[in-house]
Tab-separated table of C-alpha atoms in Angstrom:
chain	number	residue	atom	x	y	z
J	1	UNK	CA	14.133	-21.584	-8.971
J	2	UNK	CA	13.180	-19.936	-12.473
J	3	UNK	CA	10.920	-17.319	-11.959
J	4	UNK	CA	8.783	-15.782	-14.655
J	5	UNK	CA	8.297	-11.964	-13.692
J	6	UNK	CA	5.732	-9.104	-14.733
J	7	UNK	CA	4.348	-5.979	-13.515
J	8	UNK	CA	1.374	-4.584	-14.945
J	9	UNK	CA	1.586	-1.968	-12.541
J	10	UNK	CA	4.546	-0.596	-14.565
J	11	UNK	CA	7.182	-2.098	-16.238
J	12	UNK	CA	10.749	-2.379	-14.532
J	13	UNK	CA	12.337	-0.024	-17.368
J	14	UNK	CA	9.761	2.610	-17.317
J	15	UNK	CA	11.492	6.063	-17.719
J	16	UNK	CA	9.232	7.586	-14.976
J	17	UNK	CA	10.743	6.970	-11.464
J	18	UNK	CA	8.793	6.160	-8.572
J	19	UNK	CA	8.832	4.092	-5.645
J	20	UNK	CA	6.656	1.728	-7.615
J	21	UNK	CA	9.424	1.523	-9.892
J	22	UNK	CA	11.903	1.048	-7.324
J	23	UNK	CA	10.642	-1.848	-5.141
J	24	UNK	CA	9.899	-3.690	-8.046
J	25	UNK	CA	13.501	-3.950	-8.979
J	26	UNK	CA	14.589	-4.574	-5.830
J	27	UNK	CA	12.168	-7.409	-5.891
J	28	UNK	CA	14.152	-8.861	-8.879
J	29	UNK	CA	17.489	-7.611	-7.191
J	30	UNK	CA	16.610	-9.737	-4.208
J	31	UNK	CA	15.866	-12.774	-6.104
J	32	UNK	CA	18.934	-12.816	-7.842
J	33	UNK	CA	20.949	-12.461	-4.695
J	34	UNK	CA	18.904	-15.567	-3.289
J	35	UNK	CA	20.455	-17.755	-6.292
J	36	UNK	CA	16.731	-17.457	-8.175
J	37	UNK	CA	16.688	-17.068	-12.080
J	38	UNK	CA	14.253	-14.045	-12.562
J	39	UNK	CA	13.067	-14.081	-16.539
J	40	UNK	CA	10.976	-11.134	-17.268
J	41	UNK	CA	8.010	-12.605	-19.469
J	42	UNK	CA	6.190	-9.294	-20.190
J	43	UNK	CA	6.532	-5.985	-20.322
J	44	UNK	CA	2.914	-5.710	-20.993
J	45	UNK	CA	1.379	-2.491	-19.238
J	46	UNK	CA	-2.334	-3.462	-18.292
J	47	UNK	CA	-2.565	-0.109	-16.225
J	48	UNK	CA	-4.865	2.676	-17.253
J	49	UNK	CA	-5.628	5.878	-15.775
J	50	UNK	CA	-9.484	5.924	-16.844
J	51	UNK	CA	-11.878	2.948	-16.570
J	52	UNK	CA	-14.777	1.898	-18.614
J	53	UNK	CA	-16.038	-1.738	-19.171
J	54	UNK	CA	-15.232	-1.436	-23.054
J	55	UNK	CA	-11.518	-0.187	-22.614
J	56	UNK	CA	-10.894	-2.924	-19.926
J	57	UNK	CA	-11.961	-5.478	-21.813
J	58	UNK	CA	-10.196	-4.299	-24.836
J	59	UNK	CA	-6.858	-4.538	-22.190
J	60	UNK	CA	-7.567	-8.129	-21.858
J	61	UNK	CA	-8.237	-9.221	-24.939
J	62	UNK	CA	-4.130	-7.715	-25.687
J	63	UNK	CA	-3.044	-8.957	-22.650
J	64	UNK	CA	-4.331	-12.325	-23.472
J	65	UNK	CA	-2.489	-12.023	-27.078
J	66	UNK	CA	0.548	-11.195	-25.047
J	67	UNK	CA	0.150	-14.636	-23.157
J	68	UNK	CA	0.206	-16.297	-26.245
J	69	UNK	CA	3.009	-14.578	-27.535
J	70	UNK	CA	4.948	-15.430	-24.811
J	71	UNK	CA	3.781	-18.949	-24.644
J	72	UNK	CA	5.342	-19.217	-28.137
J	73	UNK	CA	8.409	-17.725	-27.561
J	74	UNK	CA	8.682	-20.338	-24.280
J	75	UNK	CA	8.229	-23.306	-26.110
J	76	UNK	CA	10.747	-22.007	-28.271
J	77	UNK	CA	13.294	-21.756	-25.928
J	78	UNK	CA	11.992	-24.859	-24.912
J	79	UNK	CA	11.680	-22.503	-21.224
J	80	UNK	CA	9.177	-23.557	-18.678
J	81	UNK	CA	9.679	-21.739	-14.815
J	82	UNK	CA	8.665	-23.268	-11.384
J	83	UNK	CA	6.485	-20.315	-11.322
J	84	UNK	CA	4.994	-16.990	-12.105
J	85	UNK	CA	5.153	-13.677	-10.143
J	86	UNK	CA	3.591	-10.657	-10.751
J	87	UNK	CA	4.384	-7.536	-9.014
J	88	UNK	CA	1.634	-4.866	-8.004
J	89	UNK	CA	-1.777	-5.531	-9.248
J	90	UNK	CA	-5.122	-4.134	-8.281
J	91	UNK	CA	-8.549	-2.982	-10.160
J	92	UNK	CA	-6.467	-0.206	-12.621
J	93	UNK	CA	-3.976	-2.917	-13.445
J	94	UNK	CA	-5.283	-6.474	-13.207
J	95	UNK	CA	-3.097	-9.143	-14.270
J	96	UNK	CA	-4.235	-11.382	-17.223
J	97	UNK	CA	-1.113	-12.684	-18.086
J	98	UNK	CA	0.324	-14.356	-14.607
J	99	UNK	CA	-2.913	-16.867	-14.218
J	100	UNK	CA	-3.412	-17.652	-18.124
J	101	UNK	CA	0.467	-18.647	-17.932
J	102	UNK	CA	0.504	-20.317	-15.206
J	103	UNK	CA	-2.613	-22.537	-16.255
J	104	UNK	CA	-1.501	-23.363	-19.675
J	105	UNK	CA	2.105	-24.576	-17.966
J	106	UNK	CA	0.469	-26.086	-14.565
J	107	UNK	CA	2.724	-24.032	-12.205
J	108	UNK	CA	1.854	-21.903	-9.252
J	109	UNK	CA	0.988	-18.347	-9.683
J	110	UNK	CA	1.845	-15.899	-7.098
J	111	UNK	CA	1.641	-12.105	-6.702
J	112	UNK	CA	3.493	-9.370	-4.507
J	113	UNK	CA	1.787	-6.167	-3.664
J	114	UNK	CA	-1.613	-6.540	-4.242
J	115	UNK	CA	-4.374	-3.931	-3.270
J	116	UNK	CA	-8.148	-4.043	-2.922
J	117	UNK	CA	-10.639	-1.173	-2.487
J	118	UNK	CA	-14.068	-2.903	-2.907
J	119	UNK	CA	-15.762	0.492	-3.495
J	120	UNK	CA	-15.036	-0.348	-7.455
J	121	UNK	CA	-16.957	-3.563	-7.110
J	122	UNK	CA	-19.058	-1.330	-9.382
J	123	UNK	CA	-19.157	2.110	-11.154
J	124	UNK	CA	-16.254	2.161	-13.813
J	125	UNK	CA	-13.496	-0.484	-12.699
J	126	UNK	CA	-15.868	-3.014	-12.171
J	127	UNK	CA	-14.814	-5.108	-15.104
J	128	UNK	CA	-11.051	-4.380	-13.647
J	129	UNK	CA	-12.071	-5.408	-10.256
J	130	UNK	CA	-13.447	-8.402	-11.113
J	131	UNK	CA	-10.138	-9.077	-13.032
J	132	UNK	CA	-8.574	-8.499	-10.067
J	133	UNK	CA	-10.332	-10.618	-8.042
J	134	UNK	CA	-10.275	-13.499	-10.142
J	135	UNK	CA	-6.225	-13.699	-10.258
J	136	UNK	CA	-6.256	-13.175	-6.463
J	137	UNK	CA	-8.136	-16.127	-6.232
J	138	UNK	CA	-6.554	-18.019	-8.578
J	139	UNK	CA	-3.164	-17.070	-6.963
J	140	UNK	CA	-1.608	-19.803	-4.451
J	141	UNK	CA	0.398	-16.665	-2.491
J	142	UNK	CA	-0.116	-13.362	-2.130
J	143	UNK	CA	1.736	-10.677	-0.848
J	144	UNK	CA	0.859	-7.099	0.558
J	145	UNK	CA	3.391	-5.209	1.679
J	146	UNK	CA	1.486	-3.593	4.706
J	147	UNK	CA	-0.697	-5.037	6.808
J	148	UNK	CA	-3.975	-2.357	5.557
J	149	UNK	CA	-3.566	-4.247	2.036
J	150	UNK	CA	-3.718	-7.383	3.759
J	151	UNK	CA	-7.296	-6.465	5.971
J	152	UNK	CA	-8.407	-5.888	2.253
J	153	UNK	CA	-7.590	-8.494	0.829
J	154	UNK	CA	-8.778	-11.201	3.006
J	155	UNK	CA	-12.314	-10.952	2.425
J	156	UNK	CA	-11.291	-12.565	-1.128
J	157	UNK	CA	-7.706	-14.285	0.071
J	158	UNK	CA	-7.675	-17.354	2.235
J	159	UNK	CA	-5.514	-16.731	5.215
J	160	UNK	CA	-3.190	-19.808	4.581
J	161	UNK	CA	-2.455	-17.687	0.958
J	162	UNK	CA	-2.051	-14.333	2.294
J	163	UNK	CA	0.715	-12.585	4.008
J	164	UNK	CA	2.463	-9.226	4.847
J	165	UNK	CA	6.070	-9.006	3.184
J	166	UNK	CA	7.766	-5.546	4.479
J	167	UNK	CA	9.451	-3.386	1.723
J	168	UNK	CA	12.635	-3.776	2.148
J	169	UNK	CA	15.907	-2.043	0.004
J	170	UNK	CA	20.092	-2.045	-0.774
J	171	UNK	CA	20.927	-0.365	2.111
J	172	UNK	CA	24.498	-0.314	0.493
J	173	UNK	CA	24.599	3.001	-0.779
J	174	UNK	CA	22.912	4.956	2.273
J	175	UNK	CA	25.279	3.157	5.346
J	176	UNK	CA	27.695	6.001	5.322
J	177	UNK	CA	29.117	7.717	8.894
J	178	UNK	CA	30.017	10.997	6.802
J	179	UNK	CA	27.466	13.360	8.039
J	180	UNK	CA	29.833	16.478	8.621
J	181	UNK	CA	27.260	18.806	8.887
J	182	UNK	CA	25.157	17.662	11.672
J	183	UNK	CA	26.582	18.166	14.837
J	184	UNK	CA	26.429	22.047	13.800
J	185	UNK	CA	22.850	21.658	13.439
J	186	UNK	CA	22.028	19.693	16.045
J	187	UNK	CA	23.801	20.915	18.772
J	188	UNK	CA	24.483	24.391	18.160
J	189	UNK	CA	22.325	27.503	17.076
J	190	UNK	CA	21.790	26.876	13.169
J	191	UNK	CA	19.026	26.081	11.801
J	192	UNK	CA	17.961	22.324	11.728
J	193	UNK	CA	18.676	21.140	8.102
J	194	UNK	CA	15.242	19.513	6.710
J	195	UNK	CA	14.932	17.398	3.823
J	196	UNK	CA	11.998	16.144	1.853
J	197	UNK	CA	12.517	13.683	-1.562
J	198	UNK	CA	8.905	13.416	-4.029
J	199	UNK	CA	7.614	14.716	-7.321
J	200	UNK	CA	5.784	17.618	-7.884
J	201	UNK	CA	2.588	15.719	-9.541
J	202	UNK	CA	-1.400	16.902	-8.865
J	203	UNK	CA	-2.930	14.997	-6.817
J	204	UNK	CA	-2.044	13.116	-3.630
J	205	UNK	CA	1.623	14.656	-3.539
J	206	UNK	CA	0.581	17.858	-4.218
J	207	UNK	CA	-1.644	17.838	-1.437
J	208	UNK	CA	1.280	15.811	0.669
J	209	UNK	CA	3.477	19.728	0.102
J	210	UNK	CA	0.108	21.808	0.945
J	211	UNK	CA	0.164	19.946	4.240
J	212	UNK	CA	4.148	19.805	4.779
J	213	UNK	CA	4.116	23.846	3.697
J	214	UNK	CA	1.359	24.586	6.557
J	215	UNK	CA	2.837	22.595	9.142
J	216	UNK	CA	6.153	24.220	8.271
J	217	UNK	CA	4.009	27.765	8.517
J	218	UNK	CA	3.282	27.000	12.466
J	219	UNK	CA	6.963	26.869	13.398
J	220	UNK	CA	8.397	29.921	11.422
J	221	UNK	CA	9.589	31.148	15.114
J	222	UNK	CA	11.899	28.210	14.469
J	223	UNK	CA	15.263	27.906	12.933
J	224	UNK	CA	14.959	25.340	10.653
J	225	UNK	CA	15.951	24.774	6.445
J	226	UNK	CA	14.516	22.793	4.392
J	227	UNK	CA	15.696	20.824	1.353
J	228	UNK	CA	12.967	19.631	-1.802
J	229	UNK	CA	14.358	17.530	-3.895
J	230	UNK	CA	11.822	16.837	-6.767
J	231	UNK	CA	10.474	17.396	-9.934
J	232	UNK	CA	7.282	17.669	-11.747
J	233	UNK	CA	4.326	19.643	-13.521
J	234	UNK	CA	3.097	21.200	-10.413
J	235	UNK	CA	6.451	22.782	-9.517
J	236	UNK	CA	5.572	26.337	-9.595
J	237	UNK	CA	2.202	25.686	-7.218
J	238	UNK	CA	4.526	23.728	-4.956
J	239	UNK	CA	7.602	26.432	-4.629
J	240	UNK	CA	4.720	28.949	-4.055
J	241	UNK	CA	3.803	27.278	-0.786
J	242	UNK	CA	6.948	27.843	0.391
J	243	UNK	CA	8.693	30.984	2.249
J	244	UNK	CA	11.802	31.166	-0.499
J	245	UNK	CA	14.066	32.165	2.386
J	246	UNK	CA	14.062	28.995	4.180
J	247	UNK	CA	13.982	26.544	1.628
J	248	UNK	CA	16.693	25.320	-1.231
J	249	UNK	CA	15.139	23.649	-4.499
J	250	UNK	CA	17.846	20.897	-6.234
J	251	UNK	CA	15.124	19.439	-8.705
J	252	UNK	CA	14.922	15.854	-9.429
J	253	UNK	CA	18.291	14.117	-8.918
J	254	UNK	CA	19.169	10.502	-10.051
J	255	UNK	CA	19.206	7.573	-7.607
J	256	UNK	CA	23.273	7.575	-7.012
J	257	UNK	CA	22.922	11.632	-6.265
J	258	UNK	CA	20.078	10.959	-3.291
J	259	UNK	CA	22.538	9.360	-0.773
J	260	UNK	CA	24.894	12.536	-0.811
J	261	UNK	CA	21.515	14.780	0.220
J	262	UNK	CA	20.217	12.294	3.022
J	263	UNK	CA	23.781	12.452	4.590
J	264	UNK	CA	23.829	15.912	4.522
J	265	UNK	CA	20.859	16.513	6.446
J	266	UNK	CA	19.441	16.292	9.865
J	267	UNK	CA	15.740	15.326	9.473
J	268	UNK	CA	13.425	13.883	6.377
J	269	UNK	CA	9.877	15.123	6.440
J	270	UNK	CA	6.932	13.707	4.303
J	271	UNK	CA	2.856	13.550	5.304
J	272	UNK	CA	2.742	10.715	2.656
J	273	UNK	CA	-1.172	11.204	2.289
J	274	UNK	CA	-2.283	8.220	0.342
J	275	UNK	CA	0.885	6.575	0.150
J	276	UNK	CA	1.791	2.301	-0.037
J	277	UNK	CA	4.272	2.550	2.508
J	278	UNK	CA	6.449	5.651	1.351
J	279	UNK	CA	9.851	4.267	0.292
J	280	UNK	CA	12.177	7.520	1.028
J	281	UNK	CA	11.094	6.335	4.557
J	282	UNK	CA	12.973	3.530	4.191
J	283	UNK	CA	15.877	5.127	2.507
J	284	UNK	CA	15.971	7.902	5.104
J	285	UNK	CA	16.394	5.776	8.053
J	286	UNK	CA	18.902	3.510	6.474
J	287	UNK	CA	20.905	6.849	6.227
J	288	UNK	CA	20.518	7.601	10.028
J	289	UNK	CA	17.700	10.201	9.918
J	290	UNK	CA	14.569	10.235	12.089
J	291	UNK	CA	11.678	11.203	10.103
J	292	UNK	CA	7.968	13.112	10.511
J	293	UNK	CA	5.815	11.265	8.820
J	294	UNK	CA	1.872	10.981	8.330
J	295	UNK	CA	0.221	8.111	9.678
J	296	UNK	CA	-0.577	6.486	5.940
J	297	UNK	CA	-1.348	2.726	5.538
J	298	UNK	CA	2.076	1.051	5.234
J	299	UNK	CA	4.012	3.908	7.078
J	300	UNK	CA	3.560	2.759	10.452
J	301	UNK	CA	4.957	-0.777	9.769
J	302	UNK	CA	8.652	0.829	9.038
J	303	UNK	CA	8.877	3.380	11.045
J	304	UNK	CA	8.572	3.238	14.581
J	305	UNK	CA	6.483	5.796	16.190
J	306	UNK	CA	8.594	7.721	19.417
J	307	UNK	CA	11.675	5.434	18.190
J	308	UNK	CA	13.004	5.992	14.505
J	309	UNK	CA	10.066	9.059	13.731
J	310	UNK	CA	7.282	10.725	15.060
J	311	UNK	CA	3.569	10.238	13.525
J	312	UNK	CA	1.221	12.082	12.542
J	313	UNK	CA	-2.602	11.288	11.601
J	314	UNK	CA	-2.828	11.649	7.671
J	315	UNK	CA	-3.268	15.180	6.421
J	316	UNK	CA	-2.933	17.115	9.944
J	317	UNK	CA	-1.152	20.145	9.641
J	318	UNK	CA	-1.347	20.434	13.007
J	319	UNK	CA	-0.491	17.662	14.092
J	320	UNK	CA	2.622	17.913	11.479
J	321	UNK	CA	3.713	20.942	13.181
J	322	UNK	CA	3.115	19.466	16.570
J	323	UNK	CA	6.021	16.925	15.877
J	324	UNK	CA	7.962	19.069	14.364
J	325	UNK	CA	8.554	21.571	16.976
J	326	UNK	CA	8.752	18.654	19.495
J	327	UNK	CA	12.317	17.885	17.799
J	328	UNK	CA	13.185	21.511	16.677
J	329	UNK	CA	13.075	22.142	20.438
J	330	UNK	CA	15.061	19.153	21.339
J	331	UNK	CA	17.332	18.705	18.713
J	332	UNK	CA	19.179	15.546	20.277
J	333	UNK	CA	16.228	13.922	19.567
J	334	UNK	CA	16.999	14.350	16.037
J	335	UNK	CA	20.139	12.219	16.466
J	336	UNK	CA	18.589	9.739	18.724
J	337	UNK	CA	15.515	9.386	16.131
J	338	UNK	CA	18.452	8.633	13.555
J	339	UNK	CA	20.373	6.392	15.043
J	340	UNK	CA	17.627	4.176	16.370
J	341	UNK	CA	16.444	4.366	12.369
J	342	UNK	CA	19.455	2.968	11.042
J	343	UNK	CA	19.835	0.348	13.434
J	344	UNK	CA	15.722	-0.235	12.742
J	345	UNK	CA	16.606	-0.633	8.827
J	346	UNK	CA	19.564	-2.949	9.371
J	347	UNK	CA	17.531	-5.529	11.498
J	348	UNK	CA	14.667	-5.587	9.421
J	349	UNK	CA	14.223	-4.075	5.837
J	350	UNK	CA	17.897	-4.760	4.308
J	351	UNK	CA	18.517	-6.613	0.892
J	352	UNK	CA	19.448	-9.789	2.930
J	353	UNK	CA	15.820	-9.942	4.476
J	354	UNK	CA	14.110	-9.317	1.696
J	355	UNK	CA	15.838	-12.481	0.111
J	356	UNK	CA	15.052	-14.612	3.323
J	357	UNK	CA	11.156	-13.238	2.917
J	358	UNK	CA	10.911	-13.926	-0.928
J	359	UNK	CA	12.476	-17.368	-0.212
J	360	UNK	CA	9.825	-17.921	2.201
J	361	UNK	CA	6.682	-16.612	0.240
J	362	UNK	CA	8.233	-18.437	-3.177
J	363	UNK	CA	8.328	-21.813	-1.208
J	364	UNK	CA	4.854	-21.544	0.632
J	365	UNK	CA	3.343	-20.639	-3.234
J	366	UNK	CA	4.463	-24.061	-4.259
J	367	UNK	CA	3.030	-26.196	-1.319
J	368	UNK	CA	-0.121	-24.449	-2.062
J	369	UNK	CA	-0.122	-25.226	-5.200
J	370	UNK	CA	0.855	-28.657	-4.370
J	371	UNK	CA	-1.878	-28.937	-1.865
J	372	UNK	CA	-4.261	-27.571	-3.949
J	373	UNK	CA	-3.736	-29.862	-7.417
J	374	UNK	CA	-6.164	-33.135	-7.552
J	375	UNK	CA	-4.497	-36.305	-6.579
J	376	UNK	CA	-3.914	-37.584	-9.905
J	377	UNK	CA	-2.393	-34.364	-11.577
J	378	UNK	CA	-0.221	-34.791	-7.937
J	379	UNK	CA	0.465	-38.653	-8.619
J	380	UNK	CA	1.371	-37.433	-12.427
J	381	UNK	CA	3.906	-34.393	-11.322
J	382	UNK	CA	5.563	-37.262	-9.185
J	383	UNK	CA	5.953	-39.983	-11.576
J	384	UNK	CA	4.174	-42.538	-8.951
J	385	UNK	CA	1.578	-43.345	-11.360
């Protein structure tokens, strides 16, 4: 299938990483491995971190020109795809492009990772929300990628066009049995090594440290050592919540470097506060480590409460800590957490099911849109007429 790809969210090449970033690749990655041709039409950025009803519509009116630009450079090429995907939109990044595209080339239109928070029917993002709206009803699939999106986004979504599709990832580079360094930790005296993997940004990750450092505060009468690895403008607030004896800093690493640090470590710990899904969850489990975790929309669906992590409710220090010194007093658990995780990740978020779900959603986009074109337009596409 040729597959015509944007993100308005943020492009696939943006320098800035995130997990954003990442699954969005992956999307493409999976594709590819399921025999699909994946063009990317646009890099076209429709996100913005203000609203106002003037600057929105300004966004359309160049994301429109963008549509026709790429319209021109299709017919070119003499290029026309069996469809057009767009990856992560909601009411700060509405998609213009995907529906105009798919309209002017009568193909179906689908989107992955949509998100709805109908407190911005009005105020500032109205005109964005709308925008939103309007694609997700013009869209013959969509796809959130936890089932809190999804409650969302059925008041605007028929059911027979809306779906969960779990994150998934390459597992590849995290299935290694070289973890030399935890049977020290986890059986013996030493103190249980901790890791945690985010930038250092205001905000929602900022807070995510505030609660990590307090829960980490109630169980100093525990040997434990923990690991950030992480960048960002708020690094000297973050550091500062920190006892420096019982942490090590190694900065933002690159994506081949994070494998090494999972393996080396007995435990991942994140409260995720107003987090998708969290993908270091993902990548923590596939490298055979149990994680704490705060009980944030999409979290829940990949890792298993009591099984591959323990749970927290979102923001609870207590809570946190509660968890925490359940496995710092049993560390077996840790290793019993870890294995179950990696065996979790293997059955159900690898490469390989991520192809066999995006196969799936790709096909039921075009029967909607089959469905859903008048009879003649349907007699047309078919040559019966």
């Amino acid at each position: 299938m040729k597959i015509a790809f944007t993100a308005p969210m943020k492009p696939l090449d943006d320098p800035v990483p995130s997990g954003d970033r990442t699954m969005g690749r992956l999307i493409v990655k999976a594709l590819e491995a399921g025999e699909h041709e994946v063009r990317i039409a646009s890099r076209f950025r429709s996100w913005r971190k203000d609203g106002s009803e003037d600057l929105q519509r300004a966004v359309k009116r160049d994301a429109l020109a963008e549509a026709e630009r790429v319209a021109k450079e299709w017919d070119a090429a003499n290029y026309r795809p069996d469809i057009f995907l767009t990856y992560h939109l909601y009411h700060k990044a509405p998609d213009w492009i995907g529906p105009a595209l798919a309209d002017r080339y009568s193909i179906p239109y689908a989107i992955i990772e949509a998100s709805r928070a109908p407190k911005r029917r009005t105020g500032p993002w109205a005109f964005g929300f709308s925008a939103a709206d309007e694609a997700l009803s013009r869209a013959d699939q969509v796809a959130a990628l936890h089932r809190a999106d999804s409650e969302c986004l059925s008041d605007v979504v028929p059911k027979d066009r809306l779906r969960v599709l779990l994150p998934f990832l390459d597992t590849s580079p995290f299935e290694t049995d070289s973890r030399p360094a935890q049977a020290d930790s986890i059986s013996g005296d030493k103190p249980l090594k901790l890791l945690t993997v985010a930038m250092m940004r205001e905000g929602d990750k900022t807070r995510s440290y505030e609660v990590l450092a307090a829960a980490l505060g109630k169980v100093r009468d525990l040997p434990w050592h923990l690991t950030i690895v992480g960048d960002g403008p708020a690094r000297d607030h973050v550091l500062s919540l920190f006892p420096p004896d019982r942490i090590t800093m190694r900065s933002a690493l690159p994506p081949e470097d994070l494998p090494a640090q999972y393996a080396a470590h007995d435990l991942f710990v994140w409260p995720a506060i107003r987090e998708a899904f969290g993908f270091v969850f993902l990548e923590a489990q596939a490298s055979g480590l149990g994680v704490i975790a705060g009980d944030t929309f999409g979290v829940p669906d990949i890792v298993i409460d009591g099984e591959t992590g323990l749970i927290s409710p979102e923001g609870d220090a207590e809570a946190f800590a509660q968890n925490l010194r359940k496995v710092l007093n049993d560390r077996p658990l840790a290793a019993r957490l870890g294995e179950t995780a990696r065996d979790h990740i293997k059955a159900n978020h690898r490469l390989q099911a991520g192809t066999r779900r995006l196969n799936a959603f790709l096909e039921a986009a075009q029967d909607q849109y089959w469905h859903r074109m008048p009879l003649d337009k349907r007699y047309a596409a078919t040559d019966l007429t």
